[in-house]
Coordinates of C-alpha atoms in Angstrom, one line a residue:
M1 CA -24.7 -45.6 108.7
E2 CA -28.3 -46.9 108.6
T3 CA -31.2 -45.4 110.5
E4 CA -34.9 -45.9 110.5
L5 CA -35.3 -43.2 107.9
S6 CA -32.6 -44.5 105.6
R7 CA -34.1 -48.0 105.8
R8 CA -37.5 -46.5 105.0
L9 CA -36.1 -44.9 101.9
G10 CA -34.0 -47.9 100.9
I11 CA -30.5 -46.2 101.1
E12 CA -27.3 -47.6 102.5
H13 CA -26.1 -44.5 104.3
A14 CA -28.1 -41.8 106.0
I15 CA -26.4 -39.1 103.9
F16 CA -28.7 -36.7 102.1
G17 CA -26.9 -34.6 99.6
F18 CA -28.4 -31.3 98.3
T19 CA -27.0 -30.0 95.0
P20 CA -27.9 -28.0 91.9
F21 CA -26.2 -30.5 89.7
P22 CA -28.0 -33.7 88.5
E23 CA -24.7 -35.5 88.0
V24 CA -23.8 -34.9 91.6
A25 CA -27.2 -35.9 92.9
A26 CA -27.0 -39.2 90.9
A27 CA -23.5 -39.9 92.1
I28 CA -24.5 -39.4 95.8
T29 CA -27.4 -41.8 95.2
R30 CA -25.1 -44.4 93.5
A31 CA -22.6 -44.1 96.4
G32 CA -25.4 -45.3 98.8
G33 CA -26.7 -41.9 99.9
F34 CA -29.7 -39.9 98.8
G35 CA -29.2 -37.3 96.1
V36 CA -31.5 -34.2 96.2
L37 CA -31.7 -31.9 93.2
G38 CA -32.2 -28.2 93.9
A39 CA -35.0 -26.9 91.6
V40 CA -34.9 -23.1 92.3
R41 CA -32.8 -22.3 89.3
Y42 CA -35.2 -23.9 86.8
T43 CA -37.6 -21.4 85.4
A44 CA -38.6 -23.5 82.4
P45 CA -40.3 -26.9 83.1
D46 CA -38.6 -28.4 80.1
D47 CA -35.2 -27.6 81.6
L48 CA -36.1 -29.3 84.9
A49 CA -37.5 -32.3 83.0
R50 CA -34.2 -32.6 81.0
D51 CA -32.1 -32.7 84.2
L52 CA -34.5 -35.0 86.0
D53 CA -34.2 -37.3 82.9
R54 CA -30.5 -37.2 83.4
L55 CA -30.7 -37.8 87.1
H56 CA -33.0 -40.7 86.7
E57 CA -30.8 -42.3 84.1
L58 CA -27.6 -41.9 86.2
A59 CA -29.2 -43.0 89.5
D60 CA -29.3 -46.7 88.4
G61 CA -32.8 -47.3 89.8
K62 CA -31.8 -46.0 93.3
P63 CA -33.9 -43.3 95.1
Y64 CA -33.5 -39.5 94.8
G65 CA -35.4 -36.4 95.7
L66 CA -36.1 -32.8 94.7
D67 CA -35.8 -29.5 96.7
V68 CA -38.1 -26.6 95.8
V69 CA -38.6 -23.1 97.2
M70 CA -42.2 -22.4 98.0
P71 CA -43.8 -20.0 100.4
A72 CA -46.4 -21.5 102.7
K73 CA -48.9 -18.7 101.8
K74 CA -50.0 -18.2 98.2
V75 CA -49.9 -14.8 96.7
E76 CA -52.4 -14.4 93.8
G77 CA -51.9 -12.5 90.7
V78 CA -48.3 -11.3 91.2
T79 CA -46.0 -11.6 88.2
E80 CA -42.2 -11.1 87.9
A81 CA -42.8 -7.9 86.0
D82 CA -44.9 -6.6 89.0
V83 CA -42.1 -7.3 91.4
E84 CA -39.4 -5.8 89.1
A85 CA -41.4 -2.6 89.1
M86 CA -41.1 -2.3 92.9
I87 CA -37.2 -2.0 92.7
P88 CA -36.1 1.5 93.5
A89 CA -34.0 3.4 91.0
E90 CA -31.4 4.1 93.8
H91 CA -30.7 0.4 94.1
R92 CA -30.4 -0.1 90.4
G93 CA -27.9 2.8 90.3
F94 CA -25.9 1.3 93.2
V95 CA -25.6 -2.0 91.2
A96 CA -24.5 -0.2 88.1
E97 CA -21.9 1.9 89.9
L98 CA -20.5 -1.2 91.7
L99 CA -20.1 -3.1 88.4
A100 CA -18.5 -0.1 86.8
R101 CA -16.1 0.3 89.7
Y102 CA -14.7 -3.2 89.2
G103 CA -14.8 -3.1 85.4
V104 CA -17.4 -5.8 84.9
P105 CA -18.3 -6.1 81.2
E106 CA -21.8 -6.0 79.9
L107 CA -23.5 -9.2 78.6
A108 CA -23.6 -9.5 74.8
E109 CA -26.5 -7.9 73.0
G110 CA -29.5 -10.1 73.3
E111 CA -27.9 -12.4 75.9
A112 CA -30.2 -13.1 78.8
S113 CA -29.2 -13.4 82.4
G114 CA -28.4 -16.9 83.3
W115 CA -29.2 -16.5 86.9
R116 CA -32.7 -15.7 88.1
I117 CA -34.2 -16.2 91.5
T118 CA -37.7 -16.8 90.2
G119 CA -38.2 -20.4 91.6
W120 CA -39.7 -18.8 94.7
M121 CA -42.7 -17.6 92.7
E122 CA -45.9 -19.5 93.1
E123 CA -46.5 -20.3 89.4
V124 CA -42.9 -21.3 88.8
A125 CA -42.7 -23.6 91.9
R126 CA -46.0 -25.3 91.0
S127 CA -44.8 -25.8 87.4
Q128 CA -41.8 -27.6 88.9
L129 CA -44.0 -29.9 90.9
D130 CA -46.1 -30.7 87.8
V131 CA -42.8 -32.0 86.3
A132 CA -41.5 -33.6 89.4
F133 CA -44.4 -35.9 90.1
D134 CA -43.9 -37.5 86.7
Y135 CA -40.7 -39.0 88.2
P136 CA -40.3 -41.5 91.0
I137 CA -39.0 -39.0 93.5
K138 CA -39.1 -40.3 97.1
L139 CA -38.6 -37.0 98.9
L140 CA -39.8 -33.4 98.3
A141 CA -37.9 -30.8 100.4
N142 CA -38.9 -27.2 100.8
A143 CA -36.2 -24.6 101.6
L144 CA -38.7 -22.0 102.8
G145 CA -40.3 -24.1 105.5
S146 CA -43.6 -25.9 105.1
P147 CA -45.1 -25.8 101.6
P148 CA -48.8 -25.1 101.1
A149 CA -51.2 -27.7 102.5
D150 CA -52.3 -28.9 99.1
V151 CA -48.7 -29.5 98.0
I152 CA -48.2 -31.7 101.1
E153 CA -51.3 -33.6 100.3
R154 CA -50.4 -34.0 96.7
A155 CA -47.0 -35.4 97.6
H156 CA -48.4 -37.8 100.0
D157 CA -50.9 -39.0 97.4
H158 CA -47.9 -39.8 95.2
G159 CA -46.2 -41.7 98.1
V160 CA -43.6 -39.0 98.5
L161 CA -42.2 -37.9 101.9
V162 CA -42.1 -34.1 102.5
A163 CA -39.2 -32.4 104.3
A164 CA -38.9 -28.8 105.4
L165 CA -35.9 -26.9 106.7
A166 CA -36.0 -25.3 110.1
G167 CA -33.7 -22.9 111.9
S168 CA -35.4 -23.1 115.3
A169 CA -37.5 -25.5 117.4
R170 CA -40.4 -23.1 117.0
H171 CA -40.2 -23.4 113.2
A172 CA -39.9 -27.2 113.4
R173 CA -43.0 -27.5 115.5
R174 CA -44.9 -25.5 112.9
H175 CA -43.7 -28.0 110.2
A176 CA -44.9 -30.9 112.3
E177 CA -48.3 -29.4 112.8
A178 CA -48.5 -28.8 109.0
G179 CA -48.0 -32.5 108.3
I180 CA -44.4 -32.6 107.3
D181 CA -42.7 -36.0 107.4
V182 CA -39.0 -35.0 107.9
V183 CA -37.5 -31.9 109.5
V184 CA -34.1 -30.6 108.4
A185 CA -32.5 -28.8 111.4
Q186 CA -30.2 -26.3 109.6
G187 CA -27.7 -24.6 111.9
Y188 CA -26.0 -21.2 111.6
E189 CA -22.9 -22.7 110.0
A190 CA -24.8 -23.8 106.9
G191 CA -24.5 -22.3 103.4
G192 CA -27.4 -20.4 101.9
H193 CA -30.4 -19.3 103.8
T194 CA -29.8 -20.0 107.5
G195 CA -30.8 -18.9 111.0
E196 CA -28.8 -17.8 114.0
I197 CA -28.6 -21.0 116.1
G198 CA -25.6 -23.3 115.9
S199 CA -26.1 -27.0 114.9
M200 CA -24.8 -28.4 118.3
V201 CA -27.7 -26.5 120.1
L202 CA -30.3 -26.7 117.3
V203 CA -30.3 -30.4 116.4
P204 CA -31.3 -31.8 119.9
E205 CA -33.8 -29.0 120.4
V206 CA -35.5 -29.8 117.1
V207 CA -35.3 -33.6 117.8
E208 CA -37.1 -33.1 121.1
A209 CA -39.6 -30.6 119.6
V210 CA -40.9 -32.9 116.8
A211 CA -40.4 -36.4 118.2
P212 CA -41.1 -39.0 116.9
L213 CA -40.7 -37.3 113.4
P214 CA -37.2 -38.0 111.9
V215 CA -34.7 -35.1 111.9
L216 CA -31.8 -34.5 109.6
A217 CA -28.8 -32.5 110.9
A218 CA -27.5 -29.8 108.6
G219 CA -24.9 -27.1 108.9
G220 CA -21.1 -27.4 109.6
I221 CA -21.0 -31.1 108.7
G222 CA -18.2 -32.3 106.4
S223 CA -16.6 -35.3 108.1
G224 CA -17.7 -38.7 109.3
E225 CA -17.0 -37.7 112.8
Q226 CA -19.4 -34.8 112.4
V227 CA -22.0 -37.2 110.9
A228 CA -21.6 -39.4 114.0
A229 CA -22.1 -36.3 116.2
G230 CA -25.3 -35.4 114.4
L231 CA -26.7 -38.9 114.9
A232 CA -25.5 -38.9 118.5
L233 CA -27.6 -35.7 119.0
G234 CA -30.7 -37.7 117.9
A235 CA -30.8 -37.0 114.1
Q236 CA -31.6 -39.8 111.7
G237 CA -29.3 -38.6 109.1
V238 CA -27.4 -35.6 107.8
W239 CA -28.2 -33.1 105.1
L240 CA -25.0 -31.9 103.3
G241 CA -24.9 -29.2 100.6
S242 CA -21.6 -27.2 100.5
L243 CA -19.4 -30.3 100.5
W244 CA -20.4 -31.3 97.0
L245 CA -19.4 -28.0 95.3
T246 CA -15.8 -29.0 94.8
T247 CA -16.5 -32.5 93.7
E248 CA -15.3 -33.7 90.2
E249 CA -18.9 -34.1 89.1
A250 CA -20.0 -30.6 90.0
D251 CA -20.2 -28.1 87.2
L252 CA -19.5 -24.6 88.5
H253 CA -18.5 -23.3 85.0
S254 CA -15.7 -21.4 86.7
E255 CA -12.2 -22.5 87.5
A256 CA -11.7 -19.2 89.4
L257 CA -14.6 -19.9 91.7
T258 CA -13.5 -23.5 92.3
A259 CA -10.0 -22.1 93.2
K260 CA -11.6 -19.6 95.6
L261 CA -13.5 -22.4 97.4
L262 CA -10.5 -24.6 97.7
A263 CA -8.4 -21.8 99.1
A264 CA -11.1 -20.5 101.6
G265 CA -11.0 -21.1 105.3
S266 CA -13.9 -21.6 107.6
G267 CA -13.8 -17.9 108.5
D268 CA -14.1 -16.7 104.9
T269 CA -17.9 -16.8 104.8
V270 CA -20.5 -14.3 105.9
R271 CA -24.3 -14.2 106.4
S272 CA -25.4 -11.5 104.0
R273 CA -28.7 -10.4 102.4
A274 CA -26.8 -9.4 99.3
L275 CA -27.9 -12.3 97.2
T276 CA -31.6 -12.8 97.8
G277 CA -32.7 -10.3 100.5
K278 CA -32.7 -13.0 103.3
P279 CA -29.6 -13.8 105.4
A280 CA -27.6 -16.4 103.3
R281 CA -24.2 -17.6 104.2
Q282 CA -21.8 -17.2 101.2
L283 CA -18.2 -16.4 100.5
R284 CA -17.2 -13.0 101.7
T285 CA -16.3 -10.8 98.7
A286 CA -16.1 -7.1 97.8
W287 CA -19.7 -7.6 96.6
T288 CA -21.0 -8.7 100.0
D289 CA -18.9 -6.0 101.7
A290 CA -20.5 -3.3 99.5
W291 CA -24.0 -4.4 100.3
D292 CA -23.4 -4.7 104.0
D293 CA -21.7 -1.3 104.2
A294 CA -23.8 1.2 106.1
A295 CA -22.9 3.8 103.5
G296 CA -24.9 1.9 100.8
P297 CA -28.6 1.8 100.2
G298 CA -29.0 -1.5 102.0
T299 CA -30.5 -4.7 100.6
L300 CA -34.1 -5.1 99.5
P301 CA -36.5 -7.7 100.9
M302 CA -36.9 -11.1 99.2
P303 CA -37.6 -11.4 96.2
L304 CA -36.7 -7.9 95.1
Q305 CA -33.0 -8.3 95.9
G306 CA -32.7 -11.5 93.9
L307 CA -34.3 -9.9 90.9
L308 CA -32.2 -6.7 91.3
V309 CA -28.9 -8.5 91.3
A310 CA -29.7 -11.3 88.8
E311 CA -28.0 -9.8 85.8
A312 CA -25.1 -8.5 87.8
V313 CA -24.4 -12.0 89.3
S314 CA -24.5 -13.5 85.8
R315 CA -21.9 -10.9 84.6
I316 CA -19.7 -11.4 87.5
Q317 CA -19.8 -15.2 87.0
K318 CA -19.3 -15.1 83.2
Y319 CA -16.3 -12.8 83.3
E320 CA -14.9 -14.3 86.6
V321 CA -14.4 -11.0 88.3
G322 CA -12.3 -12.2 91.2
E323 CA -13.0 -9.5 93.8
L324 CA -16.7 -9.9 93.4
L325 CA -17.0 -13.6 92.5
G326 CA -18.7 -15.7 95.2
T327 CA -21.3 -18.4 95.9
P328 CA -23.4 -19.6 98.8
V329 CA -21.3 -22.0 100.9
G330 CA -21.1 -23.0 104.6
Q331 CA -18.3 -22.7 107.1
I332 CA -17.4 -26.2 106.2
V333 CA -15.6 -24.7 103.2
G334 CA -12.4 -24.8 105.3
R335 CA -12.4 -28.6 104.8
M336 CA -12.9 -28.4 101.1
T337 CA -9.3 -28.4 100.1
S338 CA -9.1 -30.6 97.0
E339 CA -11.3 -31.8 94.1
R340 CA -12.5 -35.3 94.7
S341 CA -15.2 -37.6 93.3
V342 CA -18.5 -37.9 95.1
Q343 CA -17.7 -41.5 95.8
A344 CA -14.4 -40.5 97.4
V345 CA -16.2 -38.0 99.6
V346 CA -18.8 -40.6 100.7
D347 CA -16.0 -43.1 101.4
D348 CA -14.3 -40.5 103.6
L349 CA -17.5 -39.8 105.5
T350 CA -18.1 -43.5 106.2
R351 CA -14.5 -44.1 107.3
G352 CA -14.7 -41.1 109.6
F353 CA -18.0 -42.3 111.0
E354 CA -16.4 -45.7 111.8
R355 CA -13.5 -44.0 113.5
A356 CA -15.8 -42.0 115.7
V357 CA -17.9 -45.0 116.6
T358 CA -14.8 -47.0 117.5
R359 CA -13.5 -44.1 119.6
I360 CA -16.8 -43.7 121.5
N361 CA -17.0 -47.5 122.1
R362 CA -13.5 -47.5 123.5
I363 CA -14.2 -44.6 125.8
A364 CA -17.4 -46.4 127.0
G365 CA -15.4 -49.6 127.6
R366 CA -17.1 -51.5 124.8
S367 CA -15.6 -53.6 122.1
A368 CA -15.3 -52.1 118.6
T369 CA -17.9 -54.7 117.4

């Protein structure tokens, strides 16, 4: 499964795996793919450095990358406290009522929320970069499109490729104009923040729009046959995130959540603004239903919504409140039916890819070689 981009990065398989867990990222890299650690949850530079140390140690000298969340435009002088003050009392009351309705216990006195969407903030994201460039990362991806121009320049000065996610050809062209090296075409089926165009339509549109830049196909990919389809559409690799959530190396800290993922079908997700304020595909729960109900106050724009629900999400996760418990995940969750090692997942992907290539060769009247 080699492409021009995979050869450039020195990896065996053109499989790029996004994950919040350093152990998973390292396992993807060791299996011949390219592990990418998500940085958005790290608010303290020391915590990111600790996990990058762990990733570097476990990667056995093979390449890996980092994914950050940075707006292209810098906002000066805005602190987390400033943003918190913008949250209406009505919305705080709605959260309190919803938690009380489902009997969600309070956190212990003095216990801080373990889930904060603050990685989007300029100063936090830049502090992550100050740490990241001390490590031999080979790719810096940005989940909010093109990062600021000075960040792209800084990455290039360190010999690091820059990738940006795009949900339309128009977005992809903007990334190319900004100097991005790799575009991730993320279709509607994907977990987390995603647009409204399906992967089958989006990938070839983006490939054509930014040629000759390499494109990675993302969204709805969980088998080797789907990997082959992405490459057939012109991509130089695939970007997979949801598929790793139920691997043995993942640490969701919740048996209940893992069980919900393993039991979910491809129709059990929803694009909702309930988590961050932007449409993000996640498991459908009573929590997402409540926020999407027209009788409620509606969600707030990003980043207000993320800050509003941070403590609530931590409480739901800590006490494993089944009706409300969820996580960002793509429609591919229907294929995630058992816990497997990362190596087993990669092996399955490569076997499926080989089957697809053999099938197409047979249809085309060519030999399997």
